[in-house]
């Protein structure tokens, strides 16, 4: 049995960790169906790896904010439970790999000692809330968006509205109109705006809805150019409620918000959102702007560090490409480029030991898999460079052509088709060795994914690659789909990249050379890379790259993927990220009882809105169990409601099941309504159990 230190963030955390241990034990004993258990562990940040018998654990780092103590704790946990490595992700999380399932409760308990969680880091939940890493120190920001990102993290973590969605849901906050958090690829994206009325500053946000990558990128649409800061959480909760009720739940390829928007129409969706406003927990929500404290700023240091002559040029390039002046006078932000997002635990410890007297004790994980260090004094920059250089962390060109974003690909992911990690290292080497001037180019972004799902964000890259394969001469060859012309335009506008041509993976460096060579010759004639691409057109680039794709010139080496010695074998597993749940009837009834129990707990705590939503889920889950027992499948909650109402309401003596369930958005979340609604949920649950007329699993 687990034991817990008093420093755990709350009794709720301890309860959830014990519950995870209990459910793992039940799964091992065959009492929980495999598919159901998969959804349970995913919602707790535990993701099955490509390698059998081990898990990836995703650690949720809200908007990438992390302290020395926290990163050292994660390093300790990775040493004890994982592979002694930290992987920084494009959603500002940290992942550790090769973890035994049975040890995950203990791992979670240790992380919680330092206020770190894995809860809802995977699965059909609200994922990590991202924000521009520069938030709070960005010279261009109207105000600091970090408190708003933190507010969203706290409001929706463990919120019954977002615990069991039809698919994952993502929020993103950009610091300024530069849109460095790529607001347009989030389900809801925010860009800060300021108005003035009678000389008073009014804060708000431009709001974008429905953004997503995946195999079919969708650029978020504008809801409004200014939503008052106190309204963004109520609006977001209403969106989640509509998405929960009407979103697809069977075909995961059609289950993101973008598909629901296409199905019902943008204006109709917003009408449903407005209809839901009455039932939200809050009608306005004031974000605590003071929740993000100014970190402890390092004292002035009389550094004796001098840059050696043989390092002087490297230092100058690093300072020009990896540092910037903060809006706080006299301080610099410093980017650390972390190759493929991987940092060994031993390096992490040496890093903290070497920099902690030079930087503030609050770093940010960046969306392109690096770190941002804050409040560095100008006179401390040489010493900081030497510390980073000693650790191999001083590569210049952060966020430039030389800074390639990549997902883990076939290293650990079930869905990976090709080795994206090694390809990214190869492409970065090409830039450093052959195109040194491009380390100063921060417009062009190169992004790689191991498959079409765009975890490496290739769908919005200026130059993108995703792993694929094809049969050539009777043999399977690893290939990459080349994409061009994507990227952020600014102020919430973005572009999805065009699929141009597919080439053997080993020839991806030739693609990069061809594009950079051609652009270098023509750049003076165009305002930007995107102008260059648009003016010449997709077919121009197809013809430019066509010789590289020529199958008549393939060699044996083209059949071997990057980082491998053997001929390529296309072997992918079943994706788990927000996977579909296949419920057995008995398991589903047990789950219905559990949800009703949560409703009672929330009611006892006077959390009326939470109690009502748990009651709503009790009704949906119970009806779904009956339909499943009858061999009827519905892919949305609204479909479950209507199907049960039409076919079984009379049999269960429930007059107007649809009307009863949908009371949820016709009433304020009051004590009186919560009491009445939960009574109806209790009566319905008893009828479902009596109908089944068999022992309920877990009773």
XYZ file of C-alpha atoms in Angstrom, residues 117-557:
441
model
C 0.816 16.179 -11.714
C 0.203 13.642 -14.453
C -3.558 13.963 -14.199
C -5.391 14.401 -17.510
C -2.125 14.677 -19.435
C -3.357 12.137 -22.016
C -6.754 10.786 -23.018
C -10.073 12.442 -23.810
C -9.488 15.411 -21.524
C -8.390 19.035 -21.519
C -4.697 18.683 -22.252
C -1.904 20.872 -20.972
C -2.712 24.565 -21.319
C 0.043 26.165 -23.371
C 1.248 29.746 -23.553
C 4.043 31.733 -25.133
C 7.152 30.938 -23.130
C 7.977 34.652 -23.086
C 4.768 35.547 -21.240
C 5.630 38.010 -18.486
C 8.894 39.218 -20.001
C 7.902 39.798 -23.644
C 8.549 43.400 -24.755
C 5.647 43.163 -27.223
C 2.972 41.815 -24.851
C -0.016 44.000 -23.863
C -0.074 42.127 -20.526
C 1.140 38.844 -19.031
C -1.051 35.927 -20.157
C 0.563 33.427 -17.751
C -1.993 34.002 -14.944
C -4.780 33.291 -17.423
C -3.164 30.032 -18.538
C -2.729 29.067 -14.874
C -6.362 29.976 -14.209
C -7.514 27.687 -17.013
C -5.308 24.858 -15.747
C -6.795 25.059 -12.248
C -10.398 25.563 -13.378
C -10.561 22.636 -15.777
C -8.296 20.121 -13.994
C -10.648 17.557 -12.457
C -13.670 19.475 -13.721
C -16.495 17.010 -14.519
C -17.208 18.961 -17.705
C -13.831 17.987 -19.145
C -12.893 14.657 -17.560
C -14.355 12.347 -20.199
C -14.773 14.103 -23.503
C -15.216 12.443 -26.872
C -11.672 13.491 -27.771
C -8.838 15.649 -26.482
C -9.254 19.419 -26.156
C -6.529 22.082 -26.213
C -6.216 25.682 -25.020
C -3.393 28.027 -26.022
C -2.480 31.615 -25.028
C -0.166 33.761 -27.116
C 1.667 36.651 -25.489
C 1.192 39.079 -28.362
C 0.034 39.451 -31.942
C 3.180 37.617 -33.030
C 1.217 34.520 -31.959
C 4.185 32.494 -30.750
C 1.883 29.975 -29.055
C 0.169 29.229 -32.401
C -3.298 30.057 -31.078
C -4.844 28.994 -34.387
C -3.995 25.295 -33.911
C -5.797 25.073 -30.546
C -9.433 24.141 -29.992
C -9.692 27.538 -28.327
C -6.872 30.024 -28.793
C -6.428 33.414 -27.145
C -4.486 36.535 -28.119
C -4.379 39.405 -25.581
C -5.971 42.734 -26.452
C -6.427 45.989 -24.570
C -9.158 48.610 -24.850
C -9.434 51.943 -23.079
C -12.694 53.366 -21.780
C -12.684 56.691 -19.954
C -8.940 56.331 -19.556
C -9.259 52.896 -17.917
C -7.475 49.854 -19.341
C -9.840 47.001 -20.185
C -8.245 43.624 -20.802
C -9.626 41.045 -23.176
C -8.735 38.491 -25.822
C -9.195 37.776 -29.463
C -10.738 34.285 -29.440
C -10.239 31.573 -32.061
C -12.220 28.338 -32.178
C -11.718 24.884 -33.652
C -8.023 24.808 -34.500
C -6.343 21.427 -34.825
C -3.577 19.638 -36.696
C -3.708 15.884 -37.337
C -4.092 14.417 -40.802
C -6.536 17.209 -41.714
C -5.294 20.549 -40.312
C -7.967 23.101 -39.494
C -7.129 26.737 -38.836
C -9.128 28.172 -35.947
C -11.925 30.594 -36.837
C -12.403 33.912 -35.092
C -15.238 34.085 -32.570
C -14.625 37.700 -31.610
C -11.863 40.258 -31.785
C -12.409 41.163 -28.115
C -13.866 39.074 -25.294
C -13.599 40.553 -21.818
C -11.105 38.744 -19.600
C -13.840 37.787 -17.108
C -15.832 35.943 -19.793
C -13.222 33.619 -21.323
C -13.621 30.806 -18.767
C -17.466 30.798 -18.844
C -17.340 30.808 -22.648
C -14.827 27.964 -22.691
C -16.878 25.890 -20.259
C -19.963 26.336 -22.444
C -17.961 25.228 -25.511
C -16.797 22.116 -23.679
C -20.351 21.274 -22.611
C -21.583 21.455 -26.202
C -18.598 19.484 -27.469
C -19.186 16.849 -24.790
C -22.846 16.401 -25.727
C -22.725 16.623 -29.516
C -19.181 15.491 -30.331
C -18.383 12.169 -32.026
C -17.391 9.312 -29.679
C -17.053 6.262 -31.911
C -14.865 7.274 -34.844
C -11.855 8.958 -33.219
C -10.755 10.260 -36.625
C -13.870 12.446 -36.660
C -14.018 13.307 -32.967
C -12.171 16.623 -32.645
C -14.058 19.888 -32.275
C -13.241 20.916 -35.859
C -15.401 18.090 -37.208
C -18.354 19.090 -35.020
C -18.040 22.660 -36.289
C -18.140 21.388 -39.857
C -21.094 19.138 -39.054
C -23.412 21.642 -37.375
C -21.982 24.861 -38.793
C -20.019 27.584 -37.017
C -22.948 29.883 -36.266
C -25.178 27.038 -35.067
C -22.410 25.839 -32.768
C -22.096 29.303 -31.253
C -25.879 29.361 -30.785
C -25.659 26.073 -28.843
C -22.849 27.564 -26.774
C -24.977 30.589 -25.946
C -27.838 28.268 -24.971
C -25.505 26.500 -22.559
C -24.448 29.689 -20.742
C -27.317 29.476 -18.220
C -26.009 26.203 -16.798
C -22.311 27.025 -16.496
C -20.738 27.021 -13.048
C -19.896 30.723 -13.308
C -21.230 33.568 -15.437
C -18.088 35.641 -14.982
C -14.711 34.523 -13.661
C -12.047 36.966 -12.570
C -8.536 35.626 -13.088
C -6.157 36.227 -10.204
C -3.473 38.305 -11.896
C -1.149 37.938 -8.905
C -1.012 34.133 -9.009
C 2.275 34.191 -10.952
C 4.798 35.824 -8.673
C 7.909 37.551 -9.924
C 10.555 34.866 -9.447
C 13.591 35.281 -7.230
C 15.939 37.354 -9.349
C 19.628 36.437 -9.187
C 21.860 38.869 -7.357
C 24.532 40.699 -9.343
C 27.531 38.456 -9.826
C 31.067 39.627 -10.335
C 31.901 37.042 -12.925
C 35.500 36.392 -13.870
C 34.435 34.245 -16.818
C 36.079 35.197 -20.082
C 35.243 33.746 -23.460
C 38.301 31.939 -24.886
C 39.470 33.185 -28.254
C 38.455 29.937 -29.954
C 34.907 30.346 -28.561
C 34.452 34.045 -29.292
C 32.663 33.671 -32.632
C 30.437 30.908 -31.239
C 29.522 33.140 -28.308
C 28.655 36.050 -30.570
C 26.390 33.908 -32.762
C 24.759 32.382 -29.660
C 24.154 35.794 -28.116
C 22.665 37.087 -31.379
C 20.305 34.142 -31.904
C 19.500 32.760 -28.441
C 19.120 35.844 -26.234
C 16.841 38.889 -26.140
C 16.278 41.894 -23.898
C 13.302 41.457 -21.602
C 10.737 44.165 -21.052
C 12.286 44.399 -17.567
C 15.228 46.740 -18.068
C 18.645 45.251 -17.535
C 17.631 41.604 -17.921
C 17.833 39.084 -20.743
C 15.862 36.022 -21.679
C 18.038 33.151 -22.881
C 16.834 30.258 -25.006
C 18.369 26.824 -24.639
C 18.090 24.706 -27.748
C 17.584 21.091 -26.621
C 18.255 18.706 -29.496
C 15.135 16.573 -30.231
C 13.787 17.788 -26.882
C 15.847 15.197 -24.978
C 17.924 15.949 -21.899
C 19.499 13.209 -19.783
C 18.879 13.388 -16.041
C 22.597 13.749 -15.369
C 22.728 16.731 -17.721
C 19.639 18.222 -16.057
C 21.348 18.109 -12.659
C 24.574 19.639 -13.961
C 22.509 22.259 -15.774
C 20.668 23.337 -12.600
C 23.870 23.353 -10.570
C 25.637 25.476 -13.169
C 22.962 28.093 -13.893
C 20.980 28.548 -10.683
C 23.070 31.506 -9.491
C 22.757 33.191 -12.893
C 19.032 32.914 -13.708
C 15.644 33.217 -12.021
C 14.206 30.099 -10.407
C 11.433 29.853 -12.967
C 12.141 28.407 -16.388
C 9.718 27.720 -19.208
C 9.532 24.671 -21.448
C 8.993 26.040 -24.969
C 6.605 24.768 -27.633
C 9.562 23.880 -29.818
C 11.038 21.577 -27.190
C 13.619 23.825 -25.570
C 13.947 25.921 -22.425
C 13.694 29.637 -21.763
C 15.839 31.021 -18.941
C 14.784 34.357 -17.431
C 16.216 37.410 -15.698
C 19.811 36.942 -16.780
C 21.972 40.000 -16.205
C 23.972 41.131 -19.212
C 27.289 40.725 -17.392
C 26.332 37.101 -16.594
C 25.822 36.085 -20.233
C 29.448 34.983 -20.873
C 29.499 32.725 -17.803
C 26.082 31.302 -18.696
C 27.282 30.534 -22.219
C 30.324 28.668 -20.910
C 28.180 26.599 -18.547
C 25.804 25.681 -21.362
C 28.678 25.026 -23.760
C 30.256 22.587 -21.318
C 26.972 20.641 -21.298
C 26.472 20.702 -25.075
C 23.544 23.122 -24.740
C 24.971 26.174 -26.481
C 23.919 25.472 -30.070
C 22.872 28.751 -31.706
C 19.824 29.360 -33.847
C 16.953 28.855 -31.421
C 13.631 28.936 -33.299
C 15.511 29.268 -36.595
C 15.860 27.017 -39.627
C 18.434 25.083 -37.580
C 15.916 24.375 -34.786
C 13.905 21.418 -36.057
C 10.786 20.359 -34.142
C 10.148 16.617 -33.987
C 7.943 14.028 -32.323
C 9.477 10.795 -30.895
C 8.448 8.796 -33.988
C 9.425 5.140 -33.987
C 11.666 5.598 -30.946
C 8.709 5.056 -28.594
C 5.367 5.887 -30.263
C 2.901 3.194 -31.331
C 1.840 5.190 -34.374
C 5.299 6.132 -35.603
C 6.063 4.976 -39.141
C 9.556 6.407 -39.544
C 12.418 7.635 -37.385
C 11.729 11.348 -37.054
C 14.223 11.940 -34.229
C 17.299 10.902 -36.195
C 16.052 12.707 -39.306
C 15.775 15.935 -37.308
C 19.390 15.570 -36.144
C 20.506 15.020 -39.733
C 18.627 18.051 -41.046
C 19.990 20.281 -38.307
C 23.500 19.150 -39.212
C 22.853 20.064 -42.849
C 21.893 23.595 -41.814
C 24.825 24.094 -39.452
C 27.393 22.675 -41.864
C 26.135 23.950 -45.213
C 23.792 26.898 -44.556
C 25.305 28.704 -41.585
C 23.564 32.002 -42.382
C 20.179 30.347 -41.864
C 20.749 30.139 -38.096
C 19.734 33.820 -38.151
C 16.525 33.107 -40.106
C 13.675 32.838 -37.594
C 10.903 32.928 -40.177
C 11.272 29.473 -41.720
C 10.258 26.577 -39.464
C 11.117 22.944 -40.172
C 8.912 20.395 -38.404
C 8.852 16.581 -38.561
C 6.320 13.972 -37.457
C 6.808 10.217 -37.542
C 3.329 9.781 -39.029
C 0.522 11.917 -40.445
C -0.883 12.863 -37.013
C 1.263 15.995 -36.739
C 2.533 15.688 -33.165
C 5.649 17.370 -34.555
C 3.401 20.095 -36.063
C 4.466 19.401 -39.664
C 1.001 20.486 -40.828
C 1.816 24.155 -40.152
C 5.503 24.106 -41.082
C 7.131 26.230 -43.740
C 9.043 23.033 -44.580
C 7.446 19.910 -43.120
C 7.963 16.167 -43.296
C 5.842 13.299 -42.026
C 6.737 9.631 -41.966
C 5.164 7.274 -44.464
C 6.059 4.252 -46.580
C 5.525 2.847 -50.059
C 6.223 -0.330 -51.969
C 8.977 0.065 -54.569
C 10.241 -2.866 -56.612
C 8.371 -5.248 -54.341
C 10.048 -3.936 -51.155
C 8.739 -1.563 -48.478
C 10.604 1.729 -48.431
C 10.497 4.371 -45.653
C 9.377 7.670 -47.136
C 8.493 11.168 -46.050
C 5.637 13.287 -47.281
C 7.033 16.751 -48.014
C 4.844 19.725 -47.081
C 5.506 23.375 -47.852
C 3.898 26.747 -47.253
C 2.462 26.518 -43.744
C 3.116 28.742 -40.754
C 1.926 31.522 -38.495
C 1.029 34.803 -40.153
C 0.285 36.699 -36.948
C -2.649 37.814 -34.787
C -4.328 34.412 -34.972
C -3.976 33.903 -38.695
C -2.239 30.724 -39.779
C -1.716 28.515 -42.793
C -1.854 24.778 -43.290
C 1.018 23.451 -45.379
C 0.433 21.876 -48.806
C 1.376 18.269 -49.472
C 3.800 18.555 -52.354
C 5.523 15.205 -52.994
C 6.614 11.977 -51.290
C 10.292 11.010 -51.356
C 12.457 8.270 -49.793
C 13.279 9.209 -46.181
C 17.003 9.044 -46.854
C 16.546 11.796 -49.441
C 14.927 14.319 -47.081
C 18.267 16.197 -46.765
C 18.282 16.581 -50.570
C 14.809 18.119 -50.350
C 16.007 20.607 -47.763
C 19.056 21.511 -49.853
C 16.960 21.986 -52.994
C 14.498 24.320 -51.263
C 17.115 26.348 -49.380
C 19.344 26.651 -52.471
C 16.455 27.865 -54.585
C 15.232 30.267 -51.921
C 18.739 31.647 -51.400
C 18.921 32.530 -55.098
C 15.482 34.146 -55.208
C 14.909 35.533 -51.681
C 15.677 39.145 -52.633
C 12.679 39.133 -54.971
C 10.158 38.200 -52.280
C 8.926 39.688 -48.982
C 9.119 36.360 -47.150
C 9.404 32.624 -47.618
C 5.607 32.369 -47.740
C 5.480 35.053 -50.438
C 8.130 33.084 -52.344
C 6.068 29.877 -52.048
C 2.752 31.518 -52.953
C 4.142 33.370 -55.960
C 5.853 30.357 -57.519
C 3.058 27.942 -56.610
C 2.809 24.319 -55.516
C 3.520 22.834 -58.948
C 6.814 24.731 -59.187
C 8.024 22.955 -56.046
C 6.671 19.612 -57.216
C 8.772 19.934 -60.369
C 11.775 21.142 -58.340
C 11.648 18.075 -56.068
C 10.447 15.507 -58.603
C 13.967 14.274 -59.511
C 14.618 13.516 -55.832
C 11.546 11.285 -55.752
C 12.571 9.330 -58.879
C 12.045 5.636 -58.070
C 14.297 4.544 -60.936
C 17.321 5.770 -58.984
C 16.660 4.094 -55.614
C 19.519 2.246 -53.932
C 19.597 -0.364 -51.182
C 20.284 2.391 -48.663
